mmCIF file of C-alpha atoms in Angstrom:
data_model
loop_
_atom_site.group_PDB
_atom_site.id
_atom_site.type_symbol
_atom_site.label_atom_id
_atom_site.label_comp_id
_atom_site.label_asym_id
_atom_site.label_seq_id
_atom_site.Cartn_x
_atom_site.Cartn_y
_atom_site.Cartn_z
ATOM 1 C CA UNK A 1 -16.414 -63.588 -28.755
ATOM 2 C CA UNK A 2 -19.014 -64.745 -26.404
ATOM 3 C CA UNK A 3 -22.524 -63.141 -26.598
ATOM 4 C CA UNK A 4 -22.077 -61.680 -23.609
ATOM 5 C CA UNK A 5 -19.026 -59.605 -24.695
ATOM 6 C CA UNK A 6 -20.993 -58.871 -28.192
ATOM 7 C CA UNK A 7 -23.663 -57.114 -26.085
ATOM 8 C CA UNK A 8 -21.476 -55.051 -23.877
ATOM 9 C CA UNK A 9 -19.301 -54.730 -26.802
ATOM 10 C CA UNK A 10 -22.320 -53.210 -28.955
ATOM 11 C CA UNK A 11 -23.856 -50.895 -25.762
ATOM 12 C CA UNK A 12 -20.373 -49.334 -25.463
ATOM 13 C CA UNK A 13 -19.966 -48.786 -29.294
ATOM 14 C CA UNK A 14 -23.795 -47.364 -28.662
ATOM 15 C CA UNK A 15 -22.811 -44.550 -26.283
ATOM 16 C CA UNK A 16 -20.032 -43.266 -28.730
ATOM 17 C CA UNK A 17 -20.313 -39.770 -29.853
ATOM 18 C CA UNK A 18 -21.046 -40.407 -33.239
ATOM 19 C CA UNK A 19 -23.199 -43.287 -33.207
ATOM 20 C CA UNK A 20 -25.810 -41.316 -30.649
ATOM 21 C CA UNK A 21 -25.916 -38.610 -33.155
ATOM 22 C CA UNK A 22 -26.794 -41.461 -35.720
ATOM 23 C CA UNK A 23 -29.548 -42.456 -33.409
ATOM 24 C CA UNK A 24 -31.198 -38.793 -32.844
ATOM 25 C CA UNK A 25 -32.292 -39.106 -36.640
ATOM 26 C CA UNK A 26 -34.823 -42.003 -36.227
ATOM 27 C CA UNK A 27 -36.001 -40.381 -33.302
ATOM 28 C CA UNK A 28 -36.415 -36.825 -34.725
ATOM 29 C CA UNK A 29 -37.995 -38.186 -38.355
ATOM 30 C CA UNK A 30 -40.044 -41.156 -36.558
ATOM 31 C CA UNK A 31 -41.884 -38.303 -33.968
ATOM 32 C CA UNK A 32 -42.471 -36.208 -36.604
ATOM 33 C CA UNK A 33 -44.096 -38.363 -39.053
ATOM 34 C CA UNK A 34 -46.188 -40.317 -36.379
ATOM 35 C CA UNK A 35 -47.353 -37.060 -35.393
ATOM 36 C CA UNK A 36 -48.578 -36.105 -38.431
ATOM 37 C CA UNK A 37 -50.165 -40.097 -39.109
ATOM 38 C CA UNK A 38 -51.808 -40.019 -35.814
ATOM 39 C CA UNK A 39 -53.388 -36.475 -36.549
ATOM 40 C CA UNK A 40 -54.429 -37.549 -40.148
ATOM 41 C CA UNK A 41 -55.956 -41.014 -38.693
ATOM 42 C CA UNK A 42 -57.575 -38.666 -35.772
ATOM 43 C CA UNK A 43 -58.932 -36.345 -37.853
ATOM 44 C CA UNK A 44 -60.590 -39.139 -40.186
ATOM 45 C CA UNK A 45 -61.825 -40.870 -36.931
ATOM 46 C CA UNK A 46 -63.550 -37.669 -35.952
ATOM 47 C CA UNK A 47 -65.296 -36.860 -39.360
ATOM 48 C CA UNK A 48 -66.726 -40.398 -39.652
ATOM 49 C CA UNK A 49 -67.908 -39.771 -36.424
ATOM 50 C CA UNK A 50 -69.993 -37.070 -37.465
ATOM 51 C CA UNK A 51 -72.732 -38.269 -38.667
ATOM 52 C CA UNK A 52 -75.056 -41.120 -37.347
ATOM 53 C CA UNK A 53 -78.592 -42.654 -37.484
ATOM 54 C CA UNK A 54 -80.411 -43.181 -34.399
ATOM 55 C CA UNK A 55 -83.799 -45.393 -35.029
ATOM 56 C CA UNK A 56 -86.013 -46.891 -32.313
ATOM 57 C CA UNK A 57 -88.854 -48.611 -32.306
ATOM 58 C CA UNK A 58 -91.759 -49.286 -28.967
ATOM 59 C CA UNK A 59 -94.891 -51.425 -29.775
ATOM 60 C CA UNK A 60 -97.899 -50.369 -27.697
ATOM 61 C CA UNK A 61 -101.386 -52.532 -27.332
ATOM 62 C CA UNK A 62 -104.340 -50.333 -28.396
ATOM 63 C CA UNK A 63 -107.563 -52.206 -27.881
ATOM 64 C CA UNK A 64 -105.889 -55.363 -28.450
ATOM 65 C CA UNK A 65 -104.232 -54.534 -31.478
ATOM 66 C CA UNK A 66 -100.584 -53.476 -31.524
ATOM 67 C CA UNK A 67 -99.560 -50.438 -32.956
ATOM 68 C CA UNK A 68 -95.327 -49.659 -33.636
ATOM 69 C CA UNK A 69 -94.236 -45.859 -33.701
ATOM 70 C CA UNK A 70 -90.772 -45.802 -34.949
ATOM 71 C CA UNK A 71 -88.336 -43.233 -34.041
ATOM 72 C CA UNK A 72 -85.456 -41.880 -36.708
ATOM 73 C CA UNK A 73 -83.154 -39.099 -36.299
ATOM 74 C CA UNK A 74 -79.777 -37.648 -37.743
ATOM 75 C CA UNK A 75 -76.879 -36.740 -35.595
ATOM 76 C CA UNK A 76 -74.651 -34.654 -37.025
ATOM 77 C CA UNK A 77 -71.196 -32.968 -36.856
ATOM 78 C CA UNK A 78 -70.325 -32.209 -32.932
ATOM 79 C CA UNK A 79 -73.722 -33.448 -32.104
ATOM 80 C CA UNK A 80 -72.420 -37.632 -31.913
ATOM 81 C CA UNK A 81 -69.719 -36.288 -29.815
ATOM 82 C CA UNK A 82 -71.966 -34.598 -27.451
ATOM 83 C CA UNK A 83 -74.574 -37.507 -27.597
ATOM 84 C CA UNK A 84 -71.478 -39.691 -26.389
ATOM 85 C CA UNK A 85 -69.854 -37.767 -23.738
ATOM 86 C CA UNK A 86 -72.923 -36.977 -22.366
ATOM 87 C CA UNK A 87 -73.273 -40.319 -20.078
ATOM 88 C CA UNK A 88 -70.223 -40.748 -18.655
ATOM 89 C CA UNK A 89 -70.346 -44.568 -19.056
ATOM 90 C CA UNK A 90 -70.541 -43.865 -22.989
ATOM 91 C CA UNK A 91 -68.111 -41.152 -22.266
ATOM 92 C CA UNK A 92 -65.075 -42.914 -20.155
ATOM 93 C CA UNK A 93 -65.628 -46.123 -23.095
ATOM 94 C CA UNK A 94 -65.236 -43.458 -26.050
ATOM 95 C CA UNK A 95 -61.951 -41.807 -24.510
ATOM 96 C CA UNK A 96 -60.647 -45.783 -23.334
ATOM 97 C CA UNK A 97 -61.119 -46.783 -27.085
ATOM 98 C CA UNK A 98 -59.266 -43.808 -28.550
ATOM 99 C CA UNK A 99 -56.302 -43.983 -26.398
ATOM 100 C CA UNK A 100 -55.819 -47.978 -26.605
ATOM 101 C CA UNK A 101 -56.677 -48.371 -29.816
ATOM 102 C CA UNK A 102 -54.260 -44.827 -30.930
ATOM 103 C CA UNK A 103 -51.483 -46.016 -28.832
ATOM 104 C CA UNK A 104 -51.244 -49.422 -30.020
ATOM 105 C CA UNK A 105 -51.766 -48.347 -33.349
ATOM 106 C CA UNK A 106 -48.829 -45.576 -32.555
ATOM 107 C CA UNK A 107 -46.536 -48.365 -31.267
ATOM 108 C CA UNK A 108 -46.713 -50.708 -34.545
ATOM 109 C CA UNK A 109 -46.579 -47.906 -36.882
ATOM 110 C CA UNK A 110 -43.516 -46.600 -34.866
ATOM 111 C CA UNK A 111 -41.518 -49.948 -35.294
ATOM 112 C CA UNK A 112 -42.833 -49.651 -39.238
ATOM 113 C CA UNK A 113 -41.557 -46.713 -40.048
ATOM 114 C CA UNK A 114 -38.039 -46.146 -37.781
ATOM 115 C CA UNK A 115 -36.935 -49.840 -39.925
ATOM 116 C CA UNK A 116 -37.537 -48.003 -42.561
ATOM 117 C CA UNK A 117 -35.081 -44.882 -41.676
ATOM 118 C CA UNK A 118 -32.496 -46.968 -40.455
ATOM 119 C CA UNK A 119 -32.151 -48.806 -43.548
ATOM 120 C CA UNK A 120 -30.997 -45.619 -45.231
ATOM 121 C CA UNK A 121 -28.541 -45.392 -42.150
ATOM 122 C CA UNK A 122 -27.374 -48.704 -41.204
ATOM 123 C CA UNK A 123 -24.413 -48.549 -44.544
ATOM 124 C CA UNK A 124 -22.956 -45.702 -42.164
ATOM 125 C CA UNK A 125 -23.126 -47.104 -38.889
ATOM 126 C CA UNK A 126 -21.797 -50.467 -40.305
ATOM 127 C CA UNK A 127 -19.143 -48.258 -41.696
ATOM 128 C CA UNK A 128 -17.882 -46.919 -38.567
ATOM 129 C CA UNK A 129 -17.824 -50.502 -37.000
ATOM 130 C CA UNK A 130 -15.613 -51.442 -39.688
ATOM 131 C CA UNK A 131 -13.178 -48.849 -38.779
ATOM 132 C CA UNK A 132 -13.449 -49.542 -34.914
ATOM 133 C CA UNK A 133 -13.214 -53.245 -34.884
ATOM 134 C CA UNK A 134 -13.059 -55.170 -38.473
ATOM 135 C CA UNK A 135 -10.573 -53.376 -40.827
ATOM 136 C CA UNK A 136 -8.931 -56.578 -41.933
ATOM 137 C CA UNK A 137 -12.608 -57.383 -42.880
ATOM 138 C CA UNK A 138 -13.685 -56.275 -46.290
ATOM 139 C CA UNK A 139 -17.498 -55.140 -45.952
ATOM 140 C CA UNK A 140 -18.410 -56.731 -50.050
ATOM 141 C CA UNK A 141 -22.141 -56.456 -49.962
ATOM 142 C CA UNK A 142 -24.626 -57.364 -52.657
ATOM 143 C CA UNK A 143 -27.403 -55.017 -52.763
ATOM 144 C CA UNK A 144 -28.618 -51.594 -54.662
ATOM 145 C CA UNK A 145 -31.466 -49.369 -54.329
ATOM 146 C CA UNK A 146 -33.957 -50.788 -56.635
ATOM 147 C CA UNK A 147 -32.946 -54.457 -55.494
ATOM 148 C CA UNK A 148 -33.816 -53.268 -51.828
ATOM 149 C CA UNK A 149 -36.702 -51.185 -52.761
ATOM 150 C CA UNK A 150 -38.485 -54.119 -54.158
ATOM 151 C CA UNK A 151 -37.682 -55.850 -51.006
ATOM 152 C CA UNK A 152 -39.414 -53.723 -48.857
ATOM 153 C CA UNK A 153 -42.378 -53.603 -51.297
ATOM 154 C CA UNK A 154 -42.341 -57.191 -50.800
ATOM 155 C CA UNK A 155 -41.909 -58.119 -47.136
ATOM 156 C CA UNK A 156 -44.402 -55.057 -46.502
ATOM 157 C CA UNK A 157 -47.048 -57.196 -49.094
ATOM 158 C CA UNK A 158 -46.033 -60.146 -47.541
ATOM 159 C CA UNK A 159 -46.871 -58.664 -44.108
ATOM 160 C CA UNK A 160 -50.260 -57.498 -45.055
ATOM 161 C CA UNK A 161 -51.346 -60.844 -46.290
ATOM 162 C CA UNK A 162 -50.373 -62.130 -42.994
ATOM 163 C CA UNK A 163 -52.558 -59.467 -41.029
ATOM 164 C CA UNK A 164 -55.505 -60.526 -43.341
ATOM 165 C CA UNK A 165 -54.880 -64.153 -43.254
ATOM 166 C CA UNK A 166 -54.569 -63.927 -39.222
ATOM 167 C CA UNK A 167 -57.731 -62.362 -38.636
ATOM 168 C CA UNK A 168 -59.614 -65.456 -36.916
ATOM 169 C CA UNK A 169 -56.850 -65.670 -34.378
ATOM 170 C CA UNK A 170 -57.175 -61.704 -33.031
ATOM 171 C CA UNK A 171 -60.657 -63.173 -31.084
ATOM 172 C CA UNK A 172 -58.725 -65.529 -29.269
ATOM 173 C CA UNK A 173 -57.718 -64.448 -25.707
ATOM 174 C CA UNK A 174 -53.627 -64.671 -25.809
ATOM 175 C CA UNK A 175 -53.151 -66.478 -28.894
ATOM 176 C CA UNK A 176 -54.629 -62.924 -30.430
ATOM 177 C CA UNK A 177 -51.462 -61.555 -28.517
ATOM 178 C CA UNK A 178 -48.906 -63.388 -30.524
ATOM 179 C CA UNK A 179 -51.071 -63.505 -33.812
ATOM 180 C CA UNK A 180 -50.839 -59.903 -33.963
ATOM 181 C CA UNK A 181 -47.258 -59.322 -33.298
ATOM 182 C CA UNK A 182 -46.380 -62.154 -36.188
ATOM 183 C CA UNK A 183 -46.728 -60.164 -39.710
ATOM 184 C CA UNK A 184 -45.199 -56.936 -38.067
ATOM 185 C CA UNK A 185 -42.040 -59.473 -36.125
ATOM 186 C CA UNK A 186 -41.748 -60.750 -39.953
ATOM 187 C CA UNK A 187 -41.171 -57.684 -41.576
ATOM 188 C CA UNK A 188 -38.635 -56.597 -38.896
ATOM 189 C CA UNK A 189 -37.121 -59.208 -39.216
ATOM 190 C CA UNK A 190 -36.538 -59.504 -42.609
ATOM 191 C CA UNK A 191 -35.535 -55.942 -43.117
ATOM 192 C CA UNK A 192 -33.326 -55.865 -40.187
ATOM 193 C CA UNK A 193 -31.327 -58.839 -41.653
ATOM 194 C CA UNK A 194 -31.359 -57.403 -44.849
ATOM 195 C CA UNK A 195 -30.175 -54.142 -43.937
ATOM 196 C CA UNK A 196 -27.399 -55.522 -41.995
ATOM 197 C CA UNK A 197 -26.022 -58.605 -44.281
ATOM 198 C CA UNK A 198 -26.542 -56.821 -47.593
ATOM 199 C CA UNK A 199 -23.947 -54.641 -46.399
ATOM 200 C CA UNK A 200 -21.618 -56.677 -45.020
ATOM 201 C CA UNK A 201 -21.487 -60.062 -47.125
ATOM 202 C CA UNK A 202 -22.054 -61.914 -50.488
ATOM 203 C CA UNK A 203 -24.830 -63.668 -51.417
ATOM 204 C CA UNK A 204 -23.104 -66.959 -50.754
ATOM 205 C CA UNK A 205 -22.138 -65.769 -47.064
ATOM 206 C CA UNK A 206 -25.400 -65.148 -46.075
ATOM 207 C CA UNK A 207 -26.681 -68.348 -47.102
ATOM 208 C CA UNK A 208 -24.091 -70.012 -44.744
ATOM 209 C CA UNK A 209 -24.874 -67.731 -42.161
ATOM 210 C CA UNK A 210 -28.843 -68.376 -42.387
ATOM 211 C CA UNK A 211 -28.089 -72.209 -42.546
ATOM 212 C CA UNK A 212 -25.519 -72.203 -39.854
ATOM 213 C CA UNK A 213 -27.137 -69.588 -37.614
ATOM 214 C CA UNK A 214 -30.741 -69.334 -38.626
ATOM 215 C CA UNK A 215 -32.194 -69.764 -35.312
ATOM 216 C CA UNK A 216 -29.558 -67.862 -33.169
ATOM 217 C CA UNK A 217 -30.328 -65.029 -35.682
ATOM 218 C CA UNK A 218 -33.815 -65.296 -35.326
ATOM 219 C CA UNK A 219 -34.097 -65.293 -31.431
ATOM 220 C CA UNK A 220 -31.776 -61.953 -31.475
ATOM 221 C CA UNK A 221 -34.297 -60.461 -34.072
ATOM 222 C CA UNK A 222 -37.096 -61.818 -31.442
ATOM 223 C CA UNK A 223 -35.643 -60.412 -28.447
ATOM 224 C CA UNK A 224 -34.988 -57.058 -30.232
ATOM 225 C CA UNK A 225 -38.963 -56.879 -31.320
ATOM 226 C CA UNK A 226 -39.792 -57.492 -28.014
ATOM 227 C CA UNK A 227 -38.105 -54.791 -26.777
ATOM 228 C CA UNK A 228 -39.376 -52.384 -29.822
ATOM 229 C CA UNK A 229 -42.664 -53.047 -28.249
ATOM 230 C CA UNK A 230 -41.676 -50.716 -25.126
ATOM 231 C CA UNK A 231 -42.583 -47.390 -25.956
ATOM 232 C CA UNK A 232 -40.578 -44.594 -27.120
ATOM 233 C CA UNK A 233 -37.963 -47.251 -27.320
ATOM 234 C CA UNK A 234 -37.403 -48.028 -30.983
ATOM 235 C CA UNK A 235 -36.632 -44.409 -31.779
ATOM 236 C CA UNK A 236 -33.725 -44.895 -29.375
ATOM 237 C CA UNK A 237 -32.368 -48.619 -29.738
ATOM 238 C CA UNK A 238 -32.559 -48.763 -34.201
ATOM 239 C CA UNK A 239 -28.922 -48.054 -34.099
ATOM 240 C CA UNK A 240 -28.190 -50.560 -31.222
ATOM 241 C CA UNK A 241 -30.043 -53.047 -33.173
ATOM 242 C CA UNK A 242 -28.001 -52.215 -36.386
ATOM 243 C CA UNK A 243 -24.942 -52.481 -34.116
ATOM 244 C CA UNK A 244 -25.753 -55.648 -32.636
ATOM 245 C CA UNK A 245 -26.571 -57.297 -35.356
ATOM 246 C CA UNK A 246 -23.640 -55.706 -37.112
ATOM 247 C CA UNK A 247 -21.442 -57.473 -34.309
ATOM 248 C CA UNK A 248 -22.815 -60.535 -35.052
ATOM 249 C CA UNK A 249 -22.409 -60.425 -38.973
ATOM 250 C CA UNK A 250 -18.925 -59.500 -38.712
ATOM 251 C CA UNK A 251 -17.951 -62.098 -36.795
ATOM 252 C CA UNK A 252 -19.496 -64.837 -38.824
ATOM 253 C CA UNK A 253 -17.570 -63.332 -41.455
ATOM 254 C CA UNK A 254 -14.821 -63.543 -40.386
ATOM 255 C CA UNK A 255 -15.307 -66.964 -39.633
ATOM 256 C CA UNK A 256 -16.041 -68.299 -42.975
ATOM 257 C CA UNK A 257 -13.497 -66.373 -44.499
ATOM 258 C CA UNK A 258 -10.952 -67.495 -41.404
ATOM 259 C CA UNK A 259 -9.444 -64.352 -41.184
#
């Protein structure tokens, strides 16, 4: 099957009955909690906000010998707010900061947390492409809860450590473009593979699969971040990720098994 039909193959199982009513839970669960995250964070934004020192300091020349008045004040609770808002330069620069900053913060912790929802879903959806399309294909798998668990714990360390470690590169124009998007790509990547081959093959498979196919892997998992990036659109496309990918896993199964 070319990769062609394996899209069109994967849109059409997509706009099945069931497998949009798989998709609605992501969406539903993933609004919901970034909702409540971008309230908490907002909230916390807000009260650190509320309190701030102002000190200045003019020097004035008194006959011929300079004298420094200092000036220190407190603002508190609403009153850094109003100090901000009331020049509308300070003003327009406050509101720019909280949208960019909230919606790009919304976007990343979006993609976070709908990989982790579909990995409790992707065993079902792979299920009902099994029925569909691979019957004569025995879906084996490898994993268990706590053997996934710690794998999440660990690409999500692993991912951290990368944010830290990438730090100098955020201050460069463009490169801080794909610094940023490299510990968050890793972790969807990883999971997303996971998810997907832990179901379907053994351990042996998927070691053939990654040799064999490592980098056509890789560039689907690529081209599937990128288009997590658009918003609203990873609460929508999880499952058709699971499904493509599912596609793909199948078939290289079936390969190596030459069924």
């Amino acid at each position: 099957m070319s990769e062609k039909d394996i899209l069109l193959q994967s849109i059409k199982d997509f706009l099945t009955p069931k497998m949009l009513k798989y998709a609605l839970l992501p969406f539903i669960i993933s609004i919901i909690v970034m909702y409540i995250l971008f309230f908490v964070a907002a909230g916390i934004g807000v009260e650190q906000l509320g309190t701030m020192h102002v000190e200045s300091s003019q020097t004035t020349m008194q006959n011929g010998i300079p004298h420094t008045e200092t000036l220190e004040a407190e603002l508190e609770g609403s009153a850094i707010m109003k100090f901000l808002m009331s020049y509308t330069i300070t003003s327009w620069l406050a509101t720019f900061f909280i949208y960019i900053i909230g919606g790009f913060l919304t976007i990343y912790l979006s993609i976070f947390v709908a990989i982790i929802i579909i990995g409790f879903l992707t065993p079902f959806v792979l299920k009902e492409l099994h029925l569909r399309h691979y019957r004569d294909i025995e879906m084996v798998g490898y994993s268990n809860p706590i053997h996934a668990i710690f794998l999440a714990i660990k690409y999500s360390a692993i991912m951290i450590l990368l944010f830290f470690l990438l730090i100098p590169f955020y201050f460069i124009p463009l490169v801080n473009i794909v610094a940023i998007n490299i510990p968050l790509y890793y972790f969807f990547h990883k999971m997303l593979t996971f998810d997907v081959s832990s179901s379907i093959c053994t351990k042996e498979e998927v070691k053939q699969i990654e040799f064999f196919n490592k980098n056509n892997i890789r560039v689907k998992t690529l081209l599937l971040y990128l288009v997590s990036l658009v918003p609203f659109a990873i609460f929508f496309g999880a499952i058709f990720f699971v499904i493509y990918l599912g596609h793909t896993y199948f078939l290289e199964v079936k390969k190596i098994r030459n069924i």
